Amino acid sequence: KQSPPEGFSASDCNVMNFTLLGDGLCDGYPHNTPECGYDAGDCVEFNELYPNCSTKYPYLVGNGKCEEELYDSNFDLNVAECGYDGGDCEIVIQP
């Protein structure tokens, strides 16, 4: 877990569930926003590794399971922007 950005204040964050902030999992929008300190620091590393990965489920990226077509096809994790699900969906070529 990384620290939230300097100057972060939970009072600036507009979320329904404050218990998700800083819980060790990178939660998607609206938690992963500047106002919420990028989920109180939980999403800092995710955002550095996958700056163009737009997903509601960042905590699933790199979890050891290939999420090819997640619950919503608009948020597919098996794309270059998400590192092919953080490496979980890498193609294995048989000899």
XYZ file of N, CA and C in Angstrom:
285
model
N 0.841 -1.184 0.000
C 0.000 0.000 0.000
C 0.876 1.233 0.000
N 0.511 2.163 -0.839
C 1.253 3.414 -0.893
C 0.458 4.497 -0.184
N 1.137 5.541 0.170
C 0.487 6.654 0.851
C -0.342 7.462 -0.138
N -1.422 8.051 0.330
C -2.190 8.934 -0.547
C -1.367 10.170 -0.886
N -1.745 10.846 -1.966
C -1.023 12.067 -2.336
C -1.033 13.090 -1.207
N 0.016 13.878 -1.155
C 0.122 14.918 -0.130
C -1.061 15.870 -0.247
N -1.620 16.225 0.868
C -2.752 17.140 0.893
C -4.099 16.445 0.774
N -4.106 15.113 0.677
C -5.355 14.369 0.562
C -6.184 14.534 1.823
N -7.466 14.781 1.637
C -8.407 14.863 2.749
C -9.668 14.118 2.350
N -10.076 13.155 3.162
C -11.270 12.363 2.861
C -12.510 13.239 2.741
N -12.485 14.414 3.329
C -13.659 15.293 3.257
C -13.893 15.809 1.837
N -12.858 15.745 0.975
C -13.001 16.163 -0.422
C -13.559 15.048 -1.305
N -13.643 13.853 -0.758
C -14.016 12.661 -1.515
C -15.520 12.420 -1.423
N -16.161 12.244 -2.586
C -17.607 12.036 -2.635
C -17.901 10.584 -3.005
N -17.928 9.715 -2.003
C -18.231 8.298 -2.204
C -19.283 7.856 -1.195
N -19.954 6.774 -1.528
C -20.979 6.231 -0.627
C -20.350 5.409 0.500
N -19.240 4.721 0.195
C -18.648 3.803 1.155
C -17.207 4.219 1.472
N -17.039 4.961 2.538
C -15.713 5.441 2.936
C -14.815 4.314 3.440
N -15.394 3.171 3.824
C -14.571 2.074 4.339
C -13.697 1.458 3.255
N -14.025 1.709 1.984
C -13.196 1.188 0.891
C -11.925 2.001 0.690
N -11.892 3.216 1.200
C -10.707 4.070 1.064
C -9.573 3.520 1.917
N -8.444 3.233 1.274
C -7.272 2.791 2.024
C -7.403 1.406 2.617
N -8.234 0.548 2.010
C -8.430 -0.801 2.549
C -7.457 -1.825 1.972
N -6.517 -1.364 1.137
C -5.533 -2.272 0.561
C -5.884 -2.763 -0.828
N -7.103 -2.491 -1.301
C -7.514 -2.853 -2.656
C -7.769 -1.594 -3.456
N -7.319 -1.592 -4.699
C -7.578 -0.454 -5.570
C -8.990 -0.569 -6.125
N -9.874 0.254 -5.635
C -11.258 0.281 -6.105
C -11.376 1.290 -7.238
N -12.313 1.064 -8.142
C -12.488 1.948 -9.296
C -13.177 3.243 -8.936
N -13.668 3.907 -9.973
C -14.372 5.171 -9.815
C -15.548 4.983 -8.863
N -15.819 5.896 -7.975
C -15.227 7.213 -7.768
C -14.059 7.236 -6.781
N -13.656 6.081 -6.273
C -12.564 6.040 -5.291
C -11.205 6.395 -5.897
N -10.973 5.943 -7.136
C -9.687 6.172 -7.798
C -9.708 7.518 -8.521
N -9.795 8.576 -7.743
C -9.824 9.937 -8.267
C -8.885 10.810 -7.434
N -8.450 11.940 -7.986
C -7.596 12.839 -7.195
C -8.274 13.283 -5.904
N -9.583 13.532 -5.958
C -10.313 13.992 -4.769
C -10.293 12.957 -3.648
N -10.206 11.679 -4.026
C -10.186 10.595 -3.034
C -8.772 10.073 -2.794
N -7.780 10.843 -3.217
C -6.388 10.442 -2.990
C -6.054 9.130 -3.662
N -6.697 8.890 -4.831
C -6.500 7.632 -5.563
C -6.725 6.453 -4.626
N -7.960 6.447 -4.072
C -8.390 5.418 -3.118
C -7.473 5.417 -1.892
N -7.193 6.607 -1.401
C -6.334 6.805 -0.226
C -4.999 6.081 -0.373
N -4.470 6.091 -1.597
C -3.167 5.492 -1.859
C -3.228 4.103 -2.459
N -4.361 3.429 -2.359
C -4.463 2.054 -2.861
C -4.250 1.952 -4.371
N -4.545 2.993 -5.124
C -4.464 2.934 -6.591
C -3.230 3.616 -7.179
N -2.348 4.112 -6.356
C -1.179 4.827 -6.862
C -0.346 3.930 -7.767
N -0.002 2.742 -7.311
C 0.808 1.826 -8.112
C 0.050 1.384 -9.367
N -1.227 1.059 -9.247
C -2.040 0.670 -10.402
C -2.021 1.764 -11.461
N -2.207 3.008 -11.037
C -2.226 4.129 -11.986
C -0.868 4.344 -12.654
N 0.210 4.067 -11.935
C 1.550 4.178 -12.522
C 1.788 3.073 -13.549
N 1.344 1.856 -13.239
C 1.560 0.719 -14.133
C 0.637 0.744 -15.349
N -0.606 1.179 -15.158
C -1.625 1.124 -16.215
C -2.356 2.465 -16.323
N -1.654 3.513 -16.737
C -2.265 4.852 -16.739
C -3.461 5.006 -17.670
N -3.601 4.140 -18.672
C -4.716 4.245 -19.613
C -5.747 3.144 -19.442
N -5.670 2.415 -18.353
C -6.618 1.327 -18.091
C -7.839 1.898 -17.378
N -8.953 1.917 -18.084
C -10.200 2.429 -17.506
C -11.080 1.245 -17.138
N -11.156 0.948 -15.866
C -11.959 -0.168 -15.408
C -12.600 0.151 -14.071
N -13.770 -0.426 -13.855
C -14.432 -0.324 -12.558
C -13.789 -1.286 -11.567
N -12.995 -2.232 -12.083
C -12.484 -3.328 -11.261
C -10.960 -3.417 -11.266
N -10.252 -2.358 -10.907
C -8.784 -2.425 -10.961
C -8.188 -3.474 -10.035
N -8.900 -3.839 -8.978
C -8.387 -4.837 -8.042
C -8.313 -6.233 -8.670
N -8.949 -6.432 -9.847
C -8.881 -7.715 -10.531
C -7.682 -7.822 -11.474
N -7.056 -6.695 -11.791
C -5.910 -6.697 -12.695
C -4.718 -7.336 -11.975
N -4.206 -8.405 -12.573
C -3.053 -9.085 -11.982
C -3.387 -9.949 -10.784
N -4.623 -10.429 -10.700
C -5.023 -11.254 -9.552
C -4.785 -12.746 -9.767
N -4.152 -13.118 -10.912
C -3.868 -14.520 -11.182
C -4.906 -15.216 -12.032
N -5.986 -14.522 -12.372
C -7.050 -15.103 -13.198
C -7.295 -14.188 -14.398
N -7.348 -14.766 -15.593
C -7.598 -13.983 -16.794
C -9.075 -13.612 -16.864
N -9.352 -12.319 -16.736
C -10.722 -11.804 -16.825
C -10.948 -11.374 -18.268
N -11.244 -12.318 -19.163
C -11.350 -11.984 -20.584
C -12.530 -11.076 -20.873
N -13.710 -11.474 -20.510
C -14.868 -10.602 -20.672
C -15.517 -10.501 -19.315
N -15.208 -9.428 -18.678
C -15.698 -9.220 -17.332
C -17.205 -9.067 -17.358
N -17.770 -8.668 -16.277
C -19.208 -8.537 -16.129
C -19.806 -7.594 -17.166
N -19.010 -6.726 -17.707
C -19.464 -5.725 -18.666
C -18.401 -5.634 -19.751
N -18.761 -5.930 -20.993
C -17.777 -5.954 -22.073
C -17.114 -4.603 -22.313
N -17.698 -3.524 -21.803
C -17.084 -2.206 -21.933
C -15.887 -2.043 -20.995
N -15.702 -2.982 -20.096
C -14.615 -2.891 -19.124
C -13.731 -4.127 -19.183
N -13.448 -4.602 -20.403
C -12.597 -5.762 -20.617
C -11.192 -5.455 -20.096
N -10.638 -6.365 -19.319
C -9.294 -6.171 -18.775
C -8.213 -6.776 -19.665
N -8.602 -7.644 -20.606
C -7.641 -8.305 -21.477
C -7.336 -7.423 -22.686
N -6.798 -6.245 -22.404
C -6.438 -5.262 -23.423
C -5.057 -4.699 -23.087
N -4.390 -4.148 -24.097
C -3.038 -3.611 -23.897
C -2.999 -2.554 -22.795
N -4.026 -1.693 -22.732
C -4.045 -0.609 -21.740
C -4.019 -1.140 -20.306
N -4.535 -2.337 -20.100
C -4.560 -2.946 -18.764
C -3.499 -4.033 -18.622
N -2.509 -4.019 -19.534
C -1.421 -4.994 -19.453
C -1.909 -6.424 -19.622
N -2.961 -6.580 -20.449
C -3.575 -7.898 -20.639
C -3.880 -8.524 -19.282
N -4.688 -7.757 -18.536
C -5.106 -8.147 -17.192
C -3.895 -8.344 -16.280
N -2.973 -7.405 -16.384
C -1.786 -7.446 -15.523
C -0.931 -8.680 -15.740
N -0.986 -9.235 -16.968
C -0.222 -10.435 -17.285
C -1.016 -11.716 -17.114
N -2.207 -11.638 -16.566
C -3.015 -12.835 -16.351
C -3.493 -13.466 -17.657
N -3.585 -12.691 -18.727
C -4.115 -13.201 -19.999
C -3.044 -13.337 -21.066
N -1.808 -13.485 -20.664
C -0.736 -13.630 -21.639
C -0.937 -14.895 -22.461
N -0.655 -14.790 -23.746
C -0.818 -15.921 -24.655
C 0.352 -16.869 -24.492
N 0.042 -18.139 -24.363
C 1.068 -19.176 -24.290
C 1.068 -19.899 -25.632
N 2.196 -19.864 -26.326
C 2.309 -20.490 -27.639
C 2.868 -21.900 -27.435
N 2.110 -22.881 -27.928
C 2.540 -24.274 -27.819
C 3.559 -24.570 -28.910
N 4.635 -25.295 -28.588
C 5.654 -25.646 -29.609
C 5.125 -26.680 -30.596
